Coordinates of C-alpha atoms in Angstrom, one line a residue:
M14 CA -2.9 31.1 66.0
R15 CA -0.3 32.6 63.7
P16 CA -1.1 32.0 60.0
T17 CA 1.4 29.7 58.3
Y18 CA 2.2 29.1 54.6
H19 CA 3.0 25.9 52.8
S20 CA 4.6 26.3 49.4
I21 CA 4.0 23.6 46.8
L22 CA 5.7 25.6 44.0
S23 CA 7.9 28.7 44.2
L24 CA 9.5 30.5 41.2
T25 CA 11.9 33.4 40.9
V26 CA 11.2 36.3 38.6
I27 CA 12.8 39.7 38.1
A28 CA 10.9 42.6 39.6
T29 CA 9.6 45.2 37.2
S30 CA 8.3 47.4 40.1
A31 CA 9.2 47.7 43.8
I32 CA 7.7 44.7 45.6
T33 CA 7.0 44.1 49.2
A34 CA 7.1 40.7 50.8
G35 CA 3.7 39.2 51.3
K36 CA 2.1 41.2 48.4
C37 CA 0.6 39.7 45.3
V38 CA 2.6 40.0 42.1
G39 CA 1.3 39.8 38.5
F40 CA 2.6 37.9 35.5
D41 CA 4.4 41.1 34.4
G42 CA 6.7 40.9 37.5
A43 CA 5.1 44.0 39.1
Q44 CA 3.2 44.3 42.4
I45 CA -0.5 44.3 41.6
N46 CA -2.2 47.7 41.6
T47 CA -5.5 47.0 40.0
L48 CA -8.5 45.3 41.6
G49 CA -9.2 41.8 40.1
D50 CA -5.9 41.4 38.2
K51 CA -4.4 37.9 37.8
A52 CA -1.8 37.1 40.4
Y53 CA 1.3 35.0 39.4
G54 CA 2.1 34.5 43.1
V55 CA 2.9 36.0 46.5
A56 CA 6.3 37.7 47.1
R57 CA 8.4 35.9 49.6
N58 CA 10.9 38.8 49.8
D59 CA 11.2 42.5 49.2
A60 CA 12.7 43.5 45.8
A61 CA 13.6 46.7 44.0
I62 CA 13.2 47.0 40.2
G63 CA 15.6 44.6 38.5
E64 CA 16.1 42.4 41.6
A65 CA 15.1 38.8 41.9
V66 CA 11.9 38.0 43.9
T67 CA 10.7 34.6 44.9
L68 CA 7.0 34.0 44.3
Q69 CA 4.9 31.3 46.0
V70 CA 2.7 30.4 43.0
K71 CA 1.0 27.3 44.4
G72 CA 0.1 26.3 47.9
L73 CA -1.3 27.7 51.1
A74 CA -0.3 31.4 51.1
V75 CA -0.3 34.0 53.9
V76 CA -1.6 37.3 52.6
E77 CA -3.1 40.4 54.1
A78 CA -6.9 40.9 53.9
S79 CA -8.1 44.4 53.0
E80 CA -11.5 43.7 54.4
A81 CA -13.3 41.2 56.6
I82 CA -13.2 37.7 55.0
T83 CA -15.0 34.5 56.0
V84 CA -13.7 31.0 55.7
G85 CA -14.4 29.6 52.3
A86 CA -14.7 33.0 50.5
E87 CA -13.5 33.1 47.0
L88 CA -10.7 35.7 46.8
T89 CA -9.3 38.2 44.3
V90 CA -6.5 40.7 44.6
D91 CA -7.2 44.4 45.2
A92 CA -5.3 47.6 44.1
T93 CA -3.0 47.3 47.2
A94 CA -1.9 43.8 46.3
N95 CA -3.8 42.3 49.2
V96 CA -6.9 40.0 49.0
V97 CA -10.6 40.8 49.2
A98 CA -13.7 38.7 48.6
R99 CA -14.3 38.2 44.8
T100 CA -17.6 39.9 43.9
L101 CA -17.6 40.0 40.1
D102 CA -17.0 37.3 37.4
T103 CA -14.6 39.6 35.7
Q104 CA -12.2 39.5 38.7
A105 CA -9.5 36.8 38.5
V106 CA -9.7 34.2 41.2
F107 CA -6.7 34.2 43.6
G108 CA -7.9 31.4 45.7
W109 CA -10.1 30.6 48.7
A110 CA -9.9 31.7 52.3
V111 CA -8.9 28.9 54.7
T112 CA -9.1 31.1 57.7
A113 CA -11.3 34.1 58.5
A114 CA -9.8 37.6 58.9
A115 CA -10.7 41.2 59.8
A116 CA -9.4 44.0 57.6
G117 CA -5.6 44.3 58.0
D118 CA -5.2 40.7 59.4
K119 CA -3.1 38.0 57.8
I120 CA -5.1 35.2 56.2
E121 CA -4.3 31.7 55.0
A122 CA -5.5 31.3 51.4
L123 CA -5.4 28.2 49.2
Q124 CA -4.1 29.5 45.9
A125 CA -6.1 28.6 42.7

């Protein structure tokens, strides 16, 4: 079954770095590149620096898993702007896995 998203809230920001659709973006408008950073949302479109990017900030997001993830796992964002299982209290919570995934698969995640 193909993962699907359901956006409850989407906002547009100006990209401060190159952004790839489906990747997690921080509150600074840049694609996340540090494990455990807070995510503002998931990019719905590609954007170059200075371009508008629409972020899904609340809802059921479709993101790439960088590792195997089980249903119900608490998620954080890794240095490639994908999601991984949260292992430390210092890592920001992105959300929870609604579907399981192997590394490289798309996963449905309920955003925190």
